[in-house]
Structures are given as structure tokens and as C-alpha cells.
């Protein structure tokens, strides 16, 4: 079960990744979370990545591809994985194909930009686990606290409206072409492609995913 979650920042990929991990027992590979933990650890790569991410831009394909290859070689990925936030560009998708990494399902989350801007203002995250909440649409049980550990939730530096708009621009320019890329892959019989209406409530989207991936 190898799944790619495709969609704009804020479309709900991380939220549904939580559901899919539980349902299928496969790990979520979030390149954003991997980069943020490198930033926190203060590694050289992390410092370089932070500068780029704070401007709302994409980290270089080479860095990301290296990270992902290393991660999917680990033992917990042998029955499958969920790629969340990767590939982000056509060269990244090509690199994955060249490395012989096939995928079973590509799931596109379709959400208009204005809905996304509204969502990002309310997003709260638990950095250690990657769990994600929304103050209105998906609130934690206790305000400001992670449901599982009770630790503090944070607001991501790149969730400011200005940065979100920059990220959406880059999504449309560099990542949305993957919609056609993977639709063509599906037509060639290399994977299944599913498009979901990501404006529906969290539970509705989860239910549709459960049905699709059965
Ligand atoms: N179906 C939904 N309806 C309303 N809000 C949602 C929905 N899915 C996710 N959210 C909220 O929108 C924000 C972005 O979701 P997230 O899963 O972090 O997106 P992504 O991983 O695609 O960037 C979060 O605050 C999340 O709680």
C-alpha cells in the first residue's frame, strides 16, 4: 500500500494521513516534518532549509530526494507508506520513478485557495508527532494541548497569511502539474488516481478514503 497525498498546503493531507496510518498501519512520511525536525536539531541542512521555508519557497530537489530515499529504505516501510508533501515537483516525481519506487494510489485533495487561507490561520500542530488540529474545524479536546500527550500545540512559522499566499502560488506553479503527471501514470496502468473534494468535513473525507482504499 504505497500512497501519495497530493494537494495544496492546508488541503488536509496531514489530517487524513493520521486516519490512514491508523487504518492501514503504514507510516506517514512527511518531508515537511522531516525538515522541521532537522531545523530543530540545528543541523547544517536544517539551517539551510529554514531560510528557504520561511520565505515560503521549496527546498532543493536533491535534498528532499535524499531524505525520502533514506526514509523508505527503513524497515517500517516494507508494507507500504504514505507520502505527504512529496513529490512536490516533476523532477522529484521523475527521481522517484528512476529510483524504481512505484506507487499504488495517488489521492488529490481539491480545495480552493480562499478556503485554504481561512484554514491555515486556525491550524495548530504537535511538532513531535505531526498531529494537526484546527481551532474551529478539528479542535483538540483541551484548548492548545495535544490529545495524546497533553503537550503544547504550536503555530507554524510558515502559516502566516503572507507566507501561505506565497506557498499557494508555488503550489499552482510547481506542484499542480503533478495532477496531469499522475493522471497520465494512471492511464498507463501504473497507479490508481483519485480526486477528492477536500472542502467536506474531516470525517466525510476520511469515510471516502476508507471506501476508496478499502
Ligand atoms: N476537511 C477539513 N475541513 C476543515 N478543516 C480541515 C479539514 N482538513 C484539515 N483541516 C484543517 O485545515 C488545516 C490544514 O490541514 P493539514 O492536514 O495540516 O493540511 P496539509 O497537510 O495538506 O498542509 C488544519 O488546521 C486542519 O485541522
XYZ file of C-alpha atoms and ligand atoms in Angstrom:
241
model
C 0.000 0.000 0.000
C 2.062 2.931 -1.273
C 0.115 6.162 -1.295
C 0.859 9.718 -2.406
C -1.226 12.530 -0.922
C -1.344 15.404 -3.381
C -2.834 18.811 -2.705
C -2.133 22.410 -1.764
C -0.723 23.273 1.653
C -3.695 23.203 4.004
C -5.782 20.888 1.830
C -5.955 18.294 4.635
C -3.186 15.817 3.744
C -1.652 15.654 7.218
C -5.082 15.344 8.842
C -6.072 12.386 6.654
C -2.603 10.864 6.981
C -3.392 10.393 10.680
C -6.542 8.479 9.732
C -4.837 6.350 7.066
C -1.893 5.436 9.306
C -4.303 4.097 11.885
C -6.423 2.256 9.350
C -3.667 0.634 7.308
C -0.802 0.561 9.810
C 1.627 2.251 7.443
C 3.900 5.176 8.355
C 3.407 8.754 7.199
C 6.412 10.254 5.500
C 6.072 13.997 5.702
C 9.040 15.737 4.143
C 7.891 18.974 5.824
C 8.003 17.338 9.261
C 11.404 15.785 8.474
C 12.782 19.189 7.517
C 11.269 20.856 10.574
C 12.908 18.312 12.864
C 16.255 18.911 11.114
C 15.739 22.639 11.765
C 15.005 21.961 15.412
C 18.061 19.738 15.719
C 20.077 22.628 14.255
C 21.822 20.517 11.598
C 23.535 22.270 8.712
C 20.851 21.023 6.331
C 18.189 22.262 8.753
C 19.636 25.763 8.869
C 19.779 25.979 5.087
C 16.223 24.638 4.824
C 14.827 27.102 7.387
C 15.861 30.142 5.384
C 14.140 28.805 2.275
C 10.998 27.612 4.108
C 10.496 30.908 5.980
C 10.215 32.590 2.595
C 7.533 30.088 1.584
C 9.809 28.540 -1.052
C 10.653 24.904 -1.808
C 13.820 23.179 -0.573
C 16.006 21.837 -3.415
C 15.002 18.587 -5.111
C 18.363 16.976 -4.252
C 17.948 17.441 -0.503
C 14.384 16.166 -0.493
C 15.036 13.149 -2.705
C 17.952 12.111 -0.486
C 15.772 12.362 2.618
C 12.936 10.308 1.137
C 15.142 7.550 -0.283
C 16.801 7.106 3.091
C 13.448 7.021 4.864
C 11.675 4.487 2.637
C 14.602 2.086 2.937
C 13.779 1.671 6.634
C 12.115 -1.449 7.916
C 8.731 0.048 8.872
C 8.123 0.986 5.219
C 8.280 -2.570 3.902
C 4.460 -2.967 3.745
C 3.912 0.498 2.377
C 3.921 4.170 3.279
C 2.081 7.410 2.899
C 3.943 10.194 1.166
C 2.675 13.530 2.435
C 4.181 16.563 0.744
C 6.381 14.604 -1.637
C 6.772 14.678 -4.614
C 6.294 18.433 -4.871
C 7.753 18.927 -8.353
C 8.007 16.973 -11.613
C 11.776 16.385 -11.142
C 11.018 14.834 -7.735
C 8.384 12.556 -9.271
C 10.836 11.576 -12.026
C 13.569 10.893 -9.477
C 11.256 8.593 -7.583
C 10.321 6.738 -10.750
C 14.005 6.441 -11.751
C 14.771 5.012 -8.312
C 12.232 2.255 -9.067
C 9.779 3.357 -6.373
C 6.283 2.564 -7.622
C 3.044 3.835 -6.067
C -0.383 2.213 -5.835
C -2.644 5.197 -5.176
C -2.375 8.924 -5.778
C -5.006 10.929 -3.929
C -5.674 14.529 -4.875
C -7.292 16.837 -2.304
C -9.122 19.570 -4.164
C -9.620 22.776 -2.110
C -9.913 26.380 -3.380
C -7.279 28.913 -2.255
C -9.654 31.090 -0.205
C -10.744 28.098 1.897
C -7.082 27.261 2.486
C -6.173 30.741 3.691
C -9.045 30.535 6.168
C -7.907 27.135 7.435
C -4.244 27.985 7.889
C -4.973 30.809 10.325
C -6.511 28.236 12.670
C -4.015 25.418 12.211
C -2.242 24.145 15.334
C 0.324 21.366 15.308
C 2.021 18.981 17.700
C 5.557 19.036 16.292
C 6.814 15.812 17.877
C 4.101 13.606 16.308
C 2.954 15.679 13.321
C -0.627 15.628 14.633
C -2.575 18.564 13.299
C -5.662 20.388 14.581
C -7.811 23.372 13.706
C -9.217 25.705 16.348
C -12.697 25.515 14.770
C -12.851 22.577 12.312
C -10.852 19.947 14.191
C -10.239 21.195 17.732
C -8.151 19.308 20.294
C -10.015 18.008 23.366
C -8.297 20.604 25.541
C -7.510 24.001 24.029
C -3.884 24.366 22.954
C -2.940 20.805 24.019
C -2.203 17.627 22.030
C -4.894 14.934 22.585
C -2.422 12.092 23.120
C 0.472 13.613 25.089
C -1.131 16.766 26.551
C 1.866 18.746 25.269
C 1.553 22.315 23.951
C 0.433 22.833 20.350
C 2.254 25.420 18.242
C 1.529 27.708 15.297
C 3.905 27.020 12.415
C 6.122 29.929 11.301
C 5.049 29.470 7.683
C 1.282 29.588 8.409
C 1.175 33.402 8.346
C -1.235 34.622 5.655
C 1.508 36.246 3.587
C 3.574 33.056 3.567
C 0.501 30.904 2.862
C -0.245 33.005 -0.234
C 3.353 32.575 -1.416
C 3.129 28.807 -0.820
C -0.136 28.596 -2.766
C 1.470 30.430 -5.714
C 4.322 27.918 -5.728
C 1.882 25.022 -5.402
C -0.002 26.102 -8.529
C 3.221 26.660 -10.443
C 5.342 23.664 -9.429
C 3.177 21.021 -7.776
C -0.165 21.170 -9.576
C 1.464 19.879 -12.801
C 1.689 16.567 -10.923
C -2.087 16.250 -11.311
C -1.573 15.689 -15.042
C 1.593 13.689 -14.452
C -0.108 11.129 -12.213
C -3.341 11.126 -14.226
C -1.184 10.014 -17.166
C 0.538 7.408 -14.978
C -2.909 6.070 -14.033
C -3.951 5.913 -17.684
C -0.810 3.925 -18.424
C -1.891 1.487 -15.697
C 0.927 2.370 -13.289
C -1.245 3.520 -10.375
C -4.793 4.490 -9.427
C -5.688 8.196 -9.307
C -8.450 9.555 -7.067
C -9.668 13.131 -6.754
C -11.483 14.100 -3.540
C -13.466 17.194 -2.632
C -11.348 18.374 0.293
C -13.813 21.083 1.372
C -16.008 18.459 3.042
C -15.755 17.863 6.810
C -12.779 15.841 8.069
C -14.892 12.735 8.841
C -16.567 12.786 5.403
C -13.209 12.884 3.639
C -11.933 10.042 5.868
C -15.007 7.938 5.091
C -14.485 8.433 1.340
C -10.830 7.478 1.660
C -11.724 4.364 3.620
C -14.100 3.329 0.865
C -11.676 4.078 -1.966
C -8.782 2.186 -0.431
C -10.982 -0.419 1.260
N -11.831 18.595 5.827
C -11.434 19.643 6.576
N -12.300 20.621 6.923
C -11.896 21.673 7.666
N -10.640 21.848 8.120
C -9.734 20.904 7.801
C -10.072 19.764 7.012
N -8.944 19.001 6.876
C -7.974 19.641 7.536
N -8.430 20.789 8.107
C -7.671 21.781 8.889
O -7.000 22.592 7.921
C -5.645 22.824 8.328
C -4.681 22.241 7.296
O -4.806 20.804 7.288
P -3.495 19.858 7.118
O -3.970 18.462 7.275
O -2.419 20.339 8.040
O -3.127 20.186 5.604
P -1.838 19.779 4.734
O -1.174 18.621 5.430
O -2.443 19.408 3.414
O -0.986 21.016 4.669
C -5.511 22.181 9.694
O -5.718 23.180 10.674
C -6.598 21.124 9.721
O -7.053 20.853 11.052
